[in-house]
XYZ file of C-alpha atoms in Angstrom:
612
model
C -11.972 -14.865 15.313
C -14.179 -16.161 12.514
C -16.845 -13.562 13.383
C -14.225 -10.774 13.295
C -13.218 -11.918 9.816
C -16.649 -12.542 8.291
C -18.670 -9.692 9.797
C -17.583 -7.063 7.209
C -17.992 -9.611 4.391
C -21.597 -10.117 5.483
C -22.111 -6.338 5.502
C -20.590 -5.994 2.034
C -22.808 -8.799 0.719
C -25.975 -7.250 2.168
C -25.030 -3.864 0.723
C -24.437 -5.437 -2.694
C -27.817 -7.165 -2.587
C -30.037 -4.552 -0.985
C -28.128 -1.356 -0.221
C -26.498 -0.028 -3.369
C -29.329 2.433 -3.894
C -30.001 2.921 -0.188
C -27.106 5.015 1.037
C -28.206 5.330 4.663
C -28.805 1.628 5.039
C -25.424 0.873 3.477
C -23.707 3.325 5.814
C -25.442 1.816 8.852
C -24.491 -1.756 7.904
C -20.888 -0.853 7.175
C -20.391 1.171 10.359
C -22.116 -1.517 12.418
C -19.854 -4.249 11.053
C -16.742 -2.140 11.726
C -17.993 -1.473 15.256
C -18.598 -5.185 15.894
C -15.066 -5.946 14.675
C -13.582 -3.350 17.032
C -15.589 -4.489 20.052
C -14.756 -8.181 19.522
C -11.063 -7.380 19.012
C -10.877 -5.309 22.194
C -12.833 -7.973 24.059
C -10.296 -10.560 22.920
C -7.368 -8.419 24.084
C -8.898 -7.389 27.400
C -10.735 -10.665 28.003
C -7.923 -12.783 29.339
C -5.982 -13.878 26.235
C -2.474 -14.600 27.514
C -0.683 -13.766 24.255
C 0.079 -17.395 23.358
C -0.177 -17.957 19.581
C -3.075 -20.044 18.372
C -2.991 -21.920 15.108
C -5.980 -23.587 13.439
C -6.296 -24.902 9.877
C -8.673 -26.826 7.626
C -7.853 -28.480 4.312
C -9.163 -26.344 1.455
C -7.671 -27.749 -1.763
C -5.619 -30.787 -2.810
C -3.964 -31.053 -6.223
C -1.571 -34.010 -6.351
C 1.195 -33.257 -3.868
C -0.035 -29.684 -3.464
C -2.300 -29.077 -0.495
C -3.564 -25.637 0.469
C -4.949 -25.003 3.927
C -7.086 -22.154 5.181
C -6.888 -21.076 8.772
C -5.726 -18.650 11.444
C -2.272 -17.980 12.838
C -2.702 -15.327 15.519
C -0.008 -13.990 17.813
C 0.939 -10.714 19.511
C 2.175 -9.212 16.240
C -1.156 -10.025 14.565
C -3.064 -8.663 17.552
C -1.330 -5.286 17.327
C -2.179 -4.750 13.657
C -5.704 -6.112 14.104
C -6.248 -3.517 16.835
C -5.016 -0.758 14.528
C -7.197 -1.941 11.644
C -10.389 -2.258 13.664
C -10.080 0.823 15.903
C -8.820 3.256 13.264
C -11.082 1.663 10.662
C -14.172 2.162 12.824
C -13.386 5.855 13.444
C -12.845 6.414 9.725
C -16.215 4.760 9.043
C -17.864 7.159 11.509
C -16.222 10.143 9.806
C -17.359 8.833 6.408
C -21.028 9.088 7.389
C -20.905 12.877 7.237
C -18.314 13.088 4.505
C -20.376 11.000 2.057
C -23.697 12.594 2.939
C -24.228 14.003 -0.583
C -22.529 11.165 -2.485
C -24.967 9.576 -4.941
C -22.912 6.352 -4.913
C -22.854 6.126 -1.132
C -23.904 2.481 -1.107
C -21.061 1.439 -3.392
C -18.633 3.464 -1.278
C -19.538 1.795 2.022
C -19.702 -1.606 0.363
C -16.119 -1.104 -0.787
C -15.040 -0.065 2.711
C -16.574 -3.208 4.233
C -14.993 -5.454 1.610
C -11.661 -3.811 2.342
C -12.040 -4.417 6.101
C -12.690 -8.106 5.367
C -9.639 -8.328 3.114
C -7.308 -6.529 5.505
C -8.447 -8.676 8.422
C -7.699 -11.731 6.295
C -4.127 -10.547 5.728
C -3.633 -10.070 9.475
C -4.769 -13.540 10.555
C -3.769 -15.668 7.525
C -2.139 -18.972 8.433
C -0.063 -19.430 5.280
C 1.378 -17.472 2.374
C -1.119 -18.790 -0.187
C -4.061 -17.624 1.920
C -2.289 -14.347 2.635
C -1.726 -13.821 -1.094
C -5.435 -14.283 -1.819
C -6.358 -11.544 0.657
C -3.370 -9.489 -0.549
C -4.828 -9.413 -4.046
C -8.346 -8.759 -2.746
C -7.019 -5.712 -0.881
C -5.506 -4.547 -4.188
C -8.881 -4.908 -5.872
C -10.583 -2.907 -3.092
C -7.955 -0.196 -3.492
C -8.585 -0.087 -7.244
C -12.344 0.136 -6.735
C -12.225 2.842 -4.054
C -9.584 5.024 -5.732
C -11.783 5.154 -8.833
C -14.960 5.736 -6.824
C -15.770 9.119 -8.384
C -15.602 7.662 -11.944
C -13.767 10.709 -13.334
C -10.943 10.414 -15.862
C -8.359 11.380 -13.231
C -9.699 8.899 -10.685
C -9.912 6.112 -13.271
C -6.335 6.721 -14.414
C -5.109 6.726 -10.795
C -6.961 3.464 -10.062
C -5.447 1.756 -13.121
C -1.989 3.008 -12.206
C -2.283 1.696 -8.654
C -3.545 -1.666 -9.919
C -0.805 -2.140 -12.530
C 2.100 -0.982 -10.344
C 1.005 -3.253 -7.503
C 0.811 -6.206 -9.862
C 4.499 -5.721 -10.697
C 5.469 -6.160 -7.070
C 2.932 -8.930 -6.495
C 4.387 -10.973 -9.373
C 7.730 -11.128 -7.572
C 5.925 -11.897 -4.307
C 4.100 -14.824 -5.931
C 7.378 -16.226 -7.319
C 8.846 -16.057 -3.828
C 5.867 -17.962 -2.391
C 6.185 -20.667 -5.061
C 9.929 -20.977 -4.402
C 9.285 -21.358 -0.657
C 6.822 -24.175 -1.312
C 9.162 -25.873 -3.791
C 12.113 -25.667 -1.393
C 10.472 -26.382 1.957
C 7.260 -28.208 1.054
C 5.150 -25.786 3.103
C 4.149 -22.138 3.185
C 2.594 -22.262 6.657
C 3.820 -19.282 8.668
C 3.913 -21.478 11.775
C 5.848 -24.320 10.125
C 8.266 -22.421 7.863
C 10.949 -21.668 10.521
C 11.342 -25.377 11.348
C 11.215 -26.327 7.657
C 14.053 -23.884 6.919
C 16.190 -25.595 9.559
C 15.364 -29.047 8.210
C 16.078 -28.106 4.558
C 18.592 -25.229 4.594
C 19.129 -23.152 1.466
C 22.363 -21.679 0.176
C 22.999 -18.055 1.137
C 22.524 -16.894 -2.460
C 19.205 -18.730 -2.828
C 17.952 -17.420 0.498
C 18.870 -13.875 -0.518
C 17.033 -14.249 -3.814
C 13.907 -15.681 -2.159
C 13.960 -12.866 0.398
C 14.191 -10.244 -2.329
C 11.299 -11.840 -4.232
C 9.122 -11.738 -1.125
C 10.238 -8.158 -0.518
C 8.849 -7.271 -3.965
C 5.370 -7.558 -2.470
C 6.360 -5.058 0.216
C 7.787 -2.659 -2.374
C 4.501 -2.655 -4.282
C 1.990 -2.624 -1.425
C 3.933 -0.242 0.844
C 4.896 1.993 -2.100
C 8.665 1.813 -1.696
C 10.999 3.055 -4.394
C 10.901 2.464 -7.303
C 7.217 1.371 -7.144
C 6.177 4.417 -5.115
C 4.591 6.310 -8.004
C 1.040 5.009 -7.511
C 0.443 6.355 -3.993
C 0.414 10.153 -4.663
C -1.965 9.669 -7.600
C -4.231 7.510 -5.410
C -5.268 10.715 -3.637
C -7.856 11.095 -6.406
C -10.113 8.867 -4.318
C -12.344 10.066 -1.472
C -10.390 11.368 1.526
C -11.642 8.661 3.972
C -10.281 6.125 1.485
C -6.918 7.883 1.607
C -7.027 7.739 5.402
C -8.090 4.101 5.666
C -6.266 2.447 2.779
C -3.364 4.671 1.838
C -2.255 5.928 5.254
C -3.343 3.769 8.169
C -3.772 0.148 7.089
C -3.250 -1.141 3.534
C 0.160 0.379 2.884
C 1.184 -0.859 6.334
C 0.497 -4.448 5.200
C 3.939 -4.583 3.613
C 5.604 -3.616 6.894
C 3.531 -6.280 8.655
C 4.651 -8.850 6.073
C 8.297 -8.053 6.867
C 7.661 -8.830 10.519
C 5.626 -11.930 9.720
C 8.525 -13.302 7.618
C 11.375 -11.855 9.693
C 13.026 -15.290 9.991
C 13.566 -15.565 6.228
C 15.562 -12.370 5.581
C 19.333 -12.857 5.832
C 21.889 -10.009 6.308
C 22.418 -9.509 2.556
C 18.684 -9.092 1.985
C 18.409 -6.747 4.963
C 21.071 -4.483 3.450
C 19.021 -4.105 0.270
C 15.856 -3.475 2.299
C 17.671 -0.837 4.372
C 18.839 1.061 1.280
C 15.333 1.001 -0.192
C 13.794 2.264 3.063
C 16.336 5.070 3.501
C 15.990 6.227 -0.111
C 12.195 6.253 0.156
C 12.230 8.172 3.454
C 14.570 10.877 2.169
C 13.206 11.168 -1.382
C 9.577 11.459 -0.260
C 10.389 14.077 2.379
C 12.011 16.208 -0.325
C 9.124 15.766 -2.769
C 6.588 16.917 -0.161
C 7.942 20.473 -0.472
C 7.032 20.565 -4.161
C 3.319 19.862 -3.666
C 0.557 22.399 -3.008
C -2.288 19.858 -2.888
C -2.844 19.131 0.814
C -3.581 15.452 0.208
C -0.499 14.945 -1.941
C 1.697 16.506 0.723
C 0.270 13.981 3.160
C 0.752 11.211 0.586
C 4.479 11.926 0.339
C 4.561 12.129 4.115
C 3.103 8.616 4.210
C 5.776 7.401 1.791
C 8.480 8.893 3.969
C 7.125 7.334 7.175
C 6.818 3.953 5.452
C 10.488 4.344 4.555
C 11.193 4.858 8.262
C 9.356 1.628 9.096
C 11.116 -0.427 6.423
C 14.514 0.959 7.431
C 13.757 0.232 11.099
C 13.084 -3.417 10.313
C 16.193 -3.770 8.154
C 18.566 -2.257 10.728
C 18.552 -5.434 12.830
C 15.883 -7.723 11.359
C 14.287 -10.339 13.541
C 11.770 -9.577 16.247
C 13.493 -6.391 17.402
C 13.309 -4.844 13.933
C 9.736 -6.081 13.498
C 8.649 -4.714 16.878
C 10.221 -1.298 16.297
C 8.730 -0.923 12.819
C 5.316 -2.061 14.062
C 5.429 0.403 16.933
C 5.890 3.261 14.464
C 3.222 1.682 12.247
C 0.785 1.885 15.174
C 1.456 5.492 16.165
C 1.565 6.499 12.489
C -1.860 4.937 11.887
C -3.460 7.251 14.438
C -1.813 10.552 13.553
C -1.781 9.993 9.791
C -5.428 8.937 9.714
C -6.162 12.083 11.737
C -4.190 14.225 9.290
C -6.068 12.833 6.299
C -9.453 13.163 7.965
C -8.552 16.693 9.046
C -7.668 17.441 5.441
C -10.980 15.850 4.433
C -12.838 18.077 6.876
C -11.153 21.122 5.327
C -11.839 19.979 1.770
C -15.464 19.217 2.632
C -15.948 22.662 4.201
C -14.120 24.502 1.376
C -16.167 22.964 -1.456
C -13.421 20.517 -2.498
C -10.617 23.069 -2.562
C -7.295 21.223 -2.056
C -4.615 23.822 -2.863
C -3.186 25.102 0.434
C -2.366 28.442 -1.217
C -6.076 28.985 -1.826
C -6.856 28.432 1.859
C -5.721 30.447 4.899
C -7.315 31.576 8.145
C -9.027 28.248 8.772
C -8.037 28.104 12.441
C -10.729 30.672 13.202
C -13.447 29.060 11.098
C -12.748 25.399 11.975
C -11.274 25.389 15.488
C -11.866 21.683 16.221
C -10.417 20.599 12.887
C -7.449 22.910 13.398
C -6.832 21.720 16.963
C -6.868 18.047 16.055
C -4.794 18.651 12.905
C -2.243 20.496 15.024
C -2.007 17.583 17.478
C -1.360 15.183 14.585
C 1.219 17.558 13.083
C 3.123 17.797 16.362
C 2.940 14.013 16.736
C 4.352 13.249 13.290
C 7.001 15.932 13.771
C 8.183 14.048 16.854
C 7.525 16.739 19.460
C 8.459 15.239 22.849
C 5.841 13.258 24.750
C 3.424 12.849 21.837
C 3.127 9.452 20.121
C 5.489 10.098 17.212
C 8.239 11.077 19.635
C 8.373 7.593 21.190
C 8.253 5.569 17.971
C 10.647 7.800 16.012
C 13.059 7.844 18.946
C 13.055 4.049 18.943
C 13.960 4.019 15.239
C 16.680 6.668 15.627
C 18.110 4.829 18.630
C 18.174 1.588 16.653
C 19.946 3.407 13.807
C 22.473 4.979 16.218
C 23.356 1.535 17.558
C 23.663 -0.152 14.156
C 24.415 2.371 11.375
C 25.469 5.972 11.882
C 24.905 6.683 8.189
C 21.283 5.536 8.500
C 20.947 7.593 11.677
C 21.985 10.837 9.970
C 19.718 10.199 6.963
C 16.708 9.458 9.156
C 17.436 12.429 11.437
C 17.526 14.742 8.415
C 14.284 13.235 7.096
C 12.726 13.865 10.537
C 13.759 17.523 10.378
C 12.177 17.809 6.932
C 9.006 16.089 8.180
C 8.500 18.800 10.785
C 9.201 21.484 8.159
C 6.742 20.318 5.475
C 4.027 19.649 8.042
C 4.571 23.117 9.502
C 4.163 24.436 5.963
C 0.577 23.153 5.919
C -0.170 24.735 9.300
C 1.261 28.164 8.473
C -0.087 28.355 4.910
C -3.497 26.648 5.125
C -4.620 27.446 8.665
C -2.916 30.725 9.542
C -3.246 34.158 7.914
C -6.431 35.116 6.119
C -8.734 33.443 3.609
C -7.503 33.546 0.002
C -10.684 32.406 -1.762
C -14.441 32.829 -1.498
C -15.048 29.171 -0.658
C -12.598 29.343 2.225
C -14.173 32.575 3.424
C -17.497 30.746 3.765
C -16.025 27.624 5.412
C -17.644 26.344 8.597
C -16.778 23.614 11.074
C -17.782 20.088 10.031
C -20.772 18.289 11.499
C -20.713 16.582 14.879
C -19.992 12.973 13.816
C -17.001 14.062 11.739
C -15.617 16.175 14.584
C -16.175 13.335 17.072
C -14.055 10.991 14.947
C -11.314 13.646 14.765
C -11.322 14.146 18.536
C -11.070 10.409 19.276
C -8.227 10.004 16.770
C -6.501 13.002 18.363
C -6.506 11.123 21.677
C -4.852 8.183 19.928
C -2.341 10.448 18.163
C -1.339 11.941 21.502
C -1.260 8.764 23.615
C -0.460 5.846 21.267
C 3.221 6.064 22.211
C 2.528 5.180 25.853
C 2.685 1.389 25.807
C 1.489 1.220 29.418
C -1.983 2.165 28.172
C -2.108 -0.843 25.815
C -3.687 -4.193 26.718
C -1.177 -6.277 28.667
C -0.357 -8.680 25.823
C 0.428 -5.817 23.418
C 2.373 -3.839 26.002
C 4.519 -6.890 26.769
C 5.214 -7.448 23.058
C 6.285 -3.853 22.455
C 8.309 -3.623 25.668
C 10.221 -6.786 24.747
C 10.954 -5.862 21.127
C 11.298 -2.043 21.029
C 14.528 -0.399 22.254
C 14.073 2.099 25.075
C 16.716 4.792 25.679
C 18.010 4.977 29.219
C 20.339 7.277 31.114
C 22.488 9.468 28.886
C 20.868 8.059 25.751
C 17.445 9.117 27.011
C 18.646 12.675 27.471
C 20.342 12.654 24.067
C 17.202 11.415 22.283
C 14.988 13.896 24.115
C 17.224 16.821 23.110
C 17.557 15.475 19.556
C 13.799 15.050 19.108
C 13.103 18.522 20.453
C 15.767 20.013 18.184
C 14.538 18.197 15.063
C 10.824 18.787 15.602
C 10.882 22.337 16.913
C 13.725 23.263 14.554
C 11.761 22.021 11.553
C 8.651 23.903 12.658
C 10.726 27.060 13.133
C 12.221 26.702 9.649
C 8.739 26.332 8.143
C 7.532 29.395 10.070
C 10.423 31.524 8.785
C 10.029 30.310 5.215
C 6.275 29.960 4.750
C 4.396 32.228 7.140
C 3.544 34.926 4.605
C -0.115 35.961 5.178
C -1.919 36.755 1.946
C 0.782 35.439 -0.365
C -0.455 32.899 -2.946
C 2.973 31.883 -4.265
C 5.198 29.313 -2.591
C 8.319 30.793 -0.994
C 10.604 28.210 -2.568
C 8.972 28.719 -5.967
C 9.521 32.476 -5.692
C 13.120 32.385 -4.453
C 14.465 29.257 -6.211
C 12.139 28.399 -9.110
C 14.580 25.934 -10.664
C 14.930 23.917 -7.478
C 11.168 24.052 -6.908
C 10.476 22.746 -10.427
C 12.966 19.917 -9.883
C 11.290 18.909 -6.622
C 7.833 19.291 -8.132
C 8.856 16.976 -10.983
C 9.425 14.179 -8.418
C 12.758 13.523 -10.185
C 10.873 12.532 -13.357
C 9.973 8.991 -12.269
C 6.584 9.177 -13.984
C 8.127 10.517 -17.191
C 10.729 7.728 -17.252
C 8.064 5.062 -16.718
C 5.845 6.667 -19.351
C 8.733 6.676 -21.833
C 9.488 3.023 -21.075
C 5.849 1.991 -21.534
C 5.344 3.960 -24.771
C 8.726 3.483 -26.423
C 9.861 0.077 -25.188
C 7.037 -1.997 -23.762
C 4.375 -0.991 -26.277
C 6.732 -1.459 -29.223
C 7.798 -4.862 -27.948
C 4.121 -5.761 -27.499
C 3.413 -4.589 -31.057
C 6.306 -6.756 -32.324
C 4.985 -9.792 -30.455
C 1.494 -9.107 -31.829
C 2.970 -8.971 -35.349
C 4.716 -12.328 -34.845
C 1.503 -13.811 -33.519
C -0.473 -12.503 -36.480
C 2.016 -13.480 -39.194
C 3.661 -16.652 -37.890
C 1.146 -18.274 -35.552
C -2.137 -17.224 -37.154
C -0.777 -16.836 -40.680
C 1.923 -19.411 -41.300
C 1.011 -22.067 -38.757
C -2.760 -21.899 -38.388
C -3.872 -20.549 -41.755
C -0.766 -21.878 -43.532
C -1.309 -25.451 -42.391
C -4.937 -25.066 -43.337
C -3.893 -23.816 -46.781
C -1.525 -26.764 -47.324
C -4.242 -29.185 -46.318
C -6.596 -27.448 -48.744
C -4.106 -27.756 -51.611
C -3.553 -31.446 -50.888
C -7.301 -31.920 -50.845
C -7.679 -30.144 -54.185
C -4.908 -32.303 -55.704
C -6.468 -35.495 -54.400
C -9.865 -34.500 -55.770
C -8.282 -33.787 -59.128
C -6.732 -37.267 -59.111
C -10.148 -38.903 -58.851
C -11.209 -38.326 -62.469
C -13.211 -41.562 -63.021
C -11.043 -42.354 -66.093
C -9.449 -45.823 -66.210
C -6.571 -44.525 -68.366
C -5.660 -41.902 -65.770
C -5.651 -44.513 -62.996
C -3.342 -46.737 -65.092
C -0.905 -43.857 -65.521
C -0.929 -43.173 -61.750
C -0.408 -46.889 -61.060
C 2.546 -47.066 -63.469
C 4.088 -43.934 -61.925
C 3.725 -45.465 -58.444
C 5.348 -48.740 -59.507
C 8.243 -46.821 -61.091
C 8.811 -44.704 -57.933
C 8.664 -47.825 -55.724
C 11.214 -49.642 -57.958
C 13.574 -46.643 -57.921
C 13.358 -46.424 -54.128
C 13.840 -50.184 -53.575
C 16.830 -50.332 -55.944
C 18.557 -47.486 -54.121
C 18.316 -44.909 -56.864
C 16.148 -42.624 -54.700
């Protein structure tokens, strides 16, 4: 386990020391470390591990009564996410070799990827919340560094936005961790359940602690209202979008929900459910207002993360955690494939990202188109592909626990199929709409190989019988499976939602040669409203400029006038005046000293007699 954790850190260190100006060496080290991680993880899962949790710690820091341990807490839930991180991460590394071939900062890019793999692995196996928070923040730093990789104004602004927005959520997360330690005396993930029984909290306090911990999920998994950073993060390289902002990092929040499932009471779960449902529906709507292929996929990611959060909140506990993690796993494969497919298109079209400047790519890039189509059908929930199984589990859970949630999620599923079909019919069908697209050619072999392997995962990740035994047992025990009449109902529903959404997109968007969005042409007001993303960015910008900045200016004024002026410089000025007066008193004249002595005697007599 220690080798799995430290291998990418070693690669990142070697790249920092020797490989920043040697792009090929950096790529080789990074890919090698990711490959070693994947092989060791699969060896662990197929090598006889029986699924029993193992828990090891060492004392790291002692400050009075505060002790912080470092160590591993590994169970079936950890194993599932570690498999996703290492397998999908390795394939994205392979794709990145060709994608970054002409990148002058290739060494820095692969160094950032390796550092991210180290940080994400640390989150997965952390033994306690303090250790998890350290890796949580390190993942945020890696995200900031990789989003701003191109060093353009747009990329720099997107990196800053992601960093600041995530810190808002992480502040609440940190307060929740501190409260847990103050209340229970431990933040060990293995010991917290027993500590909660030994020192029970009031329902109100438990709700508040749960909401504070959920703040970290809202920031990292881009849930409303802290969702605004993820679409802008598409300014980074496409493999970064696939690795960090689709398959692994944003899924860390969903993993945290499962890791802390015992701490969320029914009141907290209701809040989490509302947040997840709002995010799923809102993001699915916003996807129709985007023409940038990566931003469409970004809003798709937001929507699917809403599905995962809602799935957990419907029942909580291990069943909610297992269902949300099952969708996390299938989503990692088909969403990484979608982003890498988009990257293949962008790479071949000289960085063209507007789908209305594309067209006809299915002829020019058949492998990219075929794999992209598999991922589209999977995310749409077409029966017997991976998304069908995981989405059906969520919809079944919603049907059993909340019909309102069921209808919202079913509608969001229909919209998912429609906006993904929009990409297929606009970008890949018809004829080329620009010179760059006309000259597009299929990507090189290593990029195509990564797409083909991810396509296998996107098609088969829903079949839990293909998983290692320990993971299959975990999913079978914690994911609802429709049987009998329910199985038929879910099969018909999935077919209707997925194929119906694709049919709607075909009728609305298959217009060969047209460079104007159908919705924009027929309902420009509605299109502008959707494209505005309901003005979240404008509201936040107004708050920052008109409220926060003015309050900061007021505080700066108080600091300058009162603290620096009155207190610091003022006290210094008073001391200076006293010093001047005292120097003036020392004249060297005996007569003056006699007068001062007489005045002192008079004042002392007046005070002692009670006059003063």
